[in-house]
Amino acid sequence: MQLEERKKKVLEAIILDYIATAEPVGSRTITKKYDLGVSPATIRNEMADLEDMGLIEQPHTSAGRIPSQIGYRYYVDYLMEKQLVTEEIKKYIRSNLKDQIKVKEDLVRGAVRLLSQISNYTAMLILSAFSQNVLTHIQLLPVAEKKLVLILVLDNGHVEHQIIDLPEPLSDDEIGELTDMLRQAVCGLTVEQWRKTPLQSIRRQWDGQIHLLKEILEVIEDTLTVEYERKLYLSGTLNILNQPEFRDVDKVKQVLSLLEEQRIMEDLMLKMGSSERQPISIKIGTENDYENLAACSLVTATYQISGRVIGRVGLLGPTRMDYSRTAGLLDYMSQFLSEGLKDK
Amino acid sequence: MQLEERKKKVLEAIILDYIATAEPVGSRTITKKYDLGVSPATIRNEMADLEDMGLIEQPHTSAGRIPSQIGYRYYVDYLMEKQLVTEEIKKYIRSNLKDQIKVKEDLVRGAVRLLSQISNYTAMLILSAFSQNVLTHIQLLPVAEKKLVLILVLDNGHVEHQIIDLPEPLSDDEIGELTDMLRQAVCGLTVEQWRKTPLQSIRRQWDGQIHLLKEILEVIEDTLTVEYERKLYLSGTLNILNQPEFRDVDKVKQVLSLLEEQRIMEDLMLKMGSSERQPISIKIGTENDYENLAACSLVTATYQISGRVIGRVGLLGPTRMDYSRTAGLLDYMSQFLSEGLKDK
DNA sequence: TTTAGCACTCGAAATGAGAGAGTGCTAACA
DNA sequence: TGTTAGCACTCTCTCATTTCGAGTGCTAAA
């Protein structure tokens, strides 16, 4: 969509003002606050045109204009520039995360918390599924007479444990043997691979020779398949309550009930496709496939280790959110995370 | 406080009706719905008395009465009987939890979820601190060149792991030696004990002899002291949005922002003292020390294994909550949990 | 002690009058 | 031809007023 220069200016003025005030913007406001060098009447003409094009709309006849979803989209695609993070905020982030940089999980948690705090939106972060990660270590550890702990370690440093309750005790030899078999069967495989070809081979080969084999393998298989999904972190879910467009409990409920559902949030984040060159991705209103989010927008950025995308951070706010500032903030945070996780 | 029989009946009628409708109750309503055999005028006289005693109050002159906090307290202490759970609900609970009974964590999670679902209030569960539990197993496991996993197992079956990043590799021998030392130092101690006398002895005895000892011990000490706090589970935090007294976003925010704070919720649950004979405990409105909960009540029940309290489940609702039904439900669930966790 | 009757109170909902913000259109102007 | 001033018009928001009804407290009689 090609727009004359002045129309762009008017559209931008409307969007910026609406983002700042949450009130419909009238022609007089624009002439007063944004110096376009023309009278309100002229602005009105431009606004009528913009409305015809679907970029802005009127809540009712005698109100000012508000941006439409298409208007935001145009703004985001053609007008907006990422607002760089101030030195002050960079410092704030660094000083708040410097203690947590040691542990991957803490760093991630802290980053999400900070994002929600700085932006006053809802922050989220998803770690990519581990399906391409390789299992480097597997071990069974007896910890009580009838209790084992299964420990799994991935090449990205992620560790998982699972308790196995035995119906009867196993000898140390049996446990050792079992561990060896498991190592041979799955170490070096990616998560995806071991899911496809589970432990049938072990089962066939050793059935009857090892006590309780069947029961134990079942638990292990469950662990291998169920665990290692993506991990999602959320923070600031209640920030939405501060937005004037969510003064209504029913609207709040719509959004918060979605946020509670891990599954949906994962889906949401995964659908935010983006190329490597352009890590920032923005979905406005109904572009997010979920009806309940029609009044919300989601801005996300990927972060990576040596070129490979390993996660995505995002901020969810009202469609009226400050896209420019948000994009800048996420941009910085994604760099920070890429950097901080490099040698983890 | 001694009350004549009829006053009790009137108070109970007001409370039951208000719990059901959330509307102030008038004298006519009582004569119509609750058969006390007297006219509205008589009820009005009784109500005036009850109001003088502080058990009920009037939102404004021409409205009916609503129970005061003192009124609820009187009801809970002297009038209410626990409403036993229906066979139907018992069946529902059993069938929903039977698959999860294998794993302690799943059982607990499932129980909380079910409670919130059945009651439409916010459910919570806290596991007692592990301070009296004994450490039965501790082990260091090399999983990569410069990475160890520390595994801790308590006598209640709880397992915890923590990743240790080493600045330089350690040999298997060194790791084995270290594990042995740790075992000698802390196995058999309760969590409380090992916190008080940390690893000074090891440090003094072995410093210099083992590579990197100081760094590793630091991480281990951190883990030992920081982890093993109480665990809190929450479910149905948004149920409050369904309550008519929380149609207002600001009120919702007050409560939800508290629920977000793990610390406060733990404190809340821990302050619900109760004797063994009477596991159910009820705090109404401002009895819960937190201003933000002035419009809420909390009902909890302890559950135990062989007489020892190991956790507490609770439901948080508006002060207008159905105490009788809630108490019954929690009673059943606490029994169910005590039973289900017996041999874990 | 209980009840019928009645005046009274108060909040909630309905109604209506302005005020104000903002528009669209028209005609004049550069 | 694009811009602007002027003006009538529209619509919401606010505030005051009215009405309605639920529910009370009091009084006097049963």
Coordinates of C-alpha atoms in Angstrom, one line a residue, chain B residues 10-189:
Chain B
V10 CA -32.5 -16.7 61.4
L11 CA -28.7 -16.2 61.3
E12 CA -28.3 -19.5 59.6
A13 CA -31.0 -18.7 57.0
I14 CA -29.4 -15.4 56.3
I15 CA -26.0 -16.9 55.8
L16 CA -27.2 -19.8 53.7
D17 CA -29.2 -17.5 51.5
Y18 CA -26.5 -15.0 51.1
I19 CA -24.0 -17.8 50.2
A20 CA -26.3 -19.0 47.6
T21 CA -27.4 -15.7 46.0
A22 CA -24.8 -13.1 47.0
E23 CA -27.7 -10.7 47.5
P24 CA -28.7 -9.1 50.8
V25 CA -31.4 -11.1 52.5
G26 CA -34.7 -9.4 53.5
S27 CA -37.2 -10.5 56.2
R28 CA -39.7 -11.6 53.6
T29 CA -37.3 -13.8 51.8
I30 CA -36.6 -15.7 55.0
T31 CA -40.2 -16.4 55.8
K32 CA -40.9 -17.5 52.3
K33 CA -37.8 -19.7 51.8
Y34 CA -37.0 -20.9 55.3
D35 CA -40.0 -22.1 57.2
L36 CA -39.6 -20.6 60.7
G37 CA -43.4 -20.3 61.3
V38 CA -43.3 -16.6 62.1
S39 CA -44.1 -13.5 60.2
P40 CA -41.6 -11.1 58.5
A41 CA -42.2 -8.6 61.3
T42 CA -40.9 -11.0 63.9
I43 CA -37.9 -11.8 61.7
R44 CA -37.2 -8.1 61.5
N45 CA -37.1 -7.9 65.2
E46 CA -34.7 -10.8 65.4
M47 CA -32.6 -9.3 62.7
A48 CA -32.4 -6.0 64.5
D49 CA -31.1 -7.9 67.5
L50 CA -28.6 -9.8 65.5
E51 CA -27.4 -6.6 64.0
D52 CA -26.9 -5.1 67.4
M53 CA -24.8 -8.1 68.3
G54 CA -22.6 -7.5 65.3
L55 CA -23.5 -10.8 63.6
I56 CA -25.1 -9.3 60.5
E57 CA -25.0 -5.9 58.9
Q58 CA -26.9 -3.7 56.4
P59 CA -25.2 -2.4 53.3
H60 CA -27.7 0.5 53.5
T61 CA -31.0 1.3 55.2
S62 CA -33.4 -0.1 52.7
A63 CA -31.5 -3.3 51.9
G64 CA -31.6 -6.7 53.4
R65 CA -28.9 -8.0 55.7
I66 CA -25.6 -9.7 55.0
P67 CA -23.6 -11.7 57.4
S68 CA -20.7 -9.9 59.0
Q69 CA -17.3 -11.5 59.5
I70 CA -18.3 -12.2 63.1
G71 CA -21.5 -13.8 61.8
Y72 CA -19.6 -16.2 59.6
R73 CA -17.3 -17.0 62.4
Y74 CA -20.3 -17.8 64.7
Y75 CA -21.8 -19.9 61.9
V76 CA -18.6 -21.8 61.3
D77 CA -18.0 -22.4 65.0
Y78 CA -21.5 -23.3 66.3
L79 CA -24.0 -23.8 63.5
M80 CA -22.3 -25.4 60.5
E81 CA -22.0 -29.1 59.9
K82 CA -19.5 -30.4 57.4
Q83 CA -21.4 -31.5 54.4
L84 CA -20.2 -34.9 53.4
V85 CA -19.0 -35.4 49.9
T86 CA -21.5 -37.2 47.6
E87 CA -20.7 -40.6 46.3
E88 CA -20.7 -39.1 42.8
I89 CA -17.9 -36.7 43.6
K90 CA -15.9 -39.3 45.4
K91 CA -16.1 -41.5 42.4
Y92 CA -15.1 -38.6 40.2
I93 CA -12.0 -37.9 42.3
R94 CA -11.0 -41.5 42.5
S95 CA -11.3 -42.1 38.8
N96 CA -9.5 -38.9 37.9
L97 CA -6.5 -39.7 40.2
K98 CA -6.2 -43.4 39.9
D99 CA -3.6 -43.0 37.0
Q100 CA -1.6 -40.5 38.9
I101 CA -1.3 -42.3 42.1
K102 CA 2.0 -43.8 41.1
V103 CA 4.0 -40.6 41.3
K104 CA 3.8 -38.5 44.4
E105 CA 4.2 -35.2 42.5
D106 CA 1.5 -36.1 40.0
L107 CA -0.9 -37.1 42.7
V108 CA -0.5 -33.9 44.5
R109 CA -0.8 -31.8 41.3
G110 CA -3.9 -33.7 40.3
A111 CA -5.5 -33.3 43.7
V112 CA -5.1 -29.6 43.6
R113 CA -6.4 -29.4 40.1
L114 CA -9.5 -31.4 41.0
L115 CA -10.2 -29.4 44.1
S116 CA -10.2 -26.1 42.3
Q117 CA -12.4 -27.7 39.6
I118 CA -14.9 -29.2 41.9
S119 CA -15.2 -26.2 44.2
N120 CA -14.7 -23.4 41.7
Y121 CA -12.4 -21.7 44.3
T122 CA -8.7 -21.4 44.3
A123 CA -7.0 -24.6 45.5
M124 CA -3.6 -24.8 47.2
L125 CA -1.4 -27.4 48.7
I126 CA 1.7 -27.1 50.7
L127 CA 4.2 -29.8 51.5
S128 CA 5.7 -29.4 54.9
A129 CA 9.2 -28.2 55.0
F130 CA 11.7 -31.1 54.7
S131 CA 13.5 -29.9 57.8
Q132 CA 12.7 -33.1 59.7
N133 CA 13.5 -35.4 56.8
V134 CA 16.7 -37.4 56.6
L135 CA 19.1 -37.3 53.8
T136 CA 19.5 -40.9 52.7
H137 CA 21.6 -40.6 49.6
I138 CA 24.0 -38.1 48.1
Q139 CA 26.0 -38.6 44.9
L140 CA 28.1 -36.7 42.4
L141 CA 27.8 -37.8 38.9
P142 CA 30.1 -36.7 36.1
V143 CA 28.0 -36.0 33.0
A144 CA 30.5 -34.1 30.9
E145 CA 34.1 -33.0 31.0
K146 CA 33.5 -30.0 33.3
K147 CA 30.0 -30.8 34.5
L148 CA 28.8 -32.7 37.5
V149 CA 25.3 -33.5 38.7
L150 CA 24.6 -33.5 42.4
I151 CA 21.8 -35.8 43.4
L152 CA 20.1 -35.7 46.8
V153 CA 17.5 -38.1 48.0
L154 CA 15.4 -37.7 51.2
D155 CA 13.8 -40.5 53.2
N156 CA 10.4 -39.4 52.0
G157 CA 11.4 -40.2 48.5
H158 CA 11.9 -36.7 47.4
V159 CA 14.8 -36.3 44.8
E160 CA 16.5 -33.2 43.8
H161 CA 19.3 -32.5 41.4
Q162 CA 21.6 -29.6 40.8
I163 CA 24.1 -29.0 38.0
I164 CA 27.7 -28.1 39.0
D165 CA 29.8 -26.4 36.4
L166 CA 33.5 -26.9 37.0
P167 CA 36.2 -24.4 36.0
E168 CA 38.5 -27.4 35.3
P169 CA 37.9 -31.1 34.9
L170 CA 38.1 -33.5 37.8
S171 CA 39.3 -37.1 37.7
D172 CA 36.9 -39.9 38.5
D173 CA 38.9 -40.7 41.5
E174 CA 38.6 -37.3 42.9
I175 CA 34.9 -37.3 42.3
G176 CA 34.6 -40.7 44.0
E177 CA 36.5 -39.4 47.0
L178 CA 34.4 -36.3 47.2
T179 CA 31.2 -38.3 47.1
D180 CA 32.5 -40.5 49.9
M181 CA 33.3 -37.5 52.0
L182 CA 30.0 -36.0 51.5
R183 CA 28.2 -39.2 52.4
Q184 CA 30.1 -39.4 55.6
A185 CA 29.4 -35.8 56.4
V186 CA 25.7 -35.5 55.7
C187 CA 24.0 -38.9 55.1
G188 CA 21.7 -39.7 58.0
L189 CA 21.3 -36.1 59.0

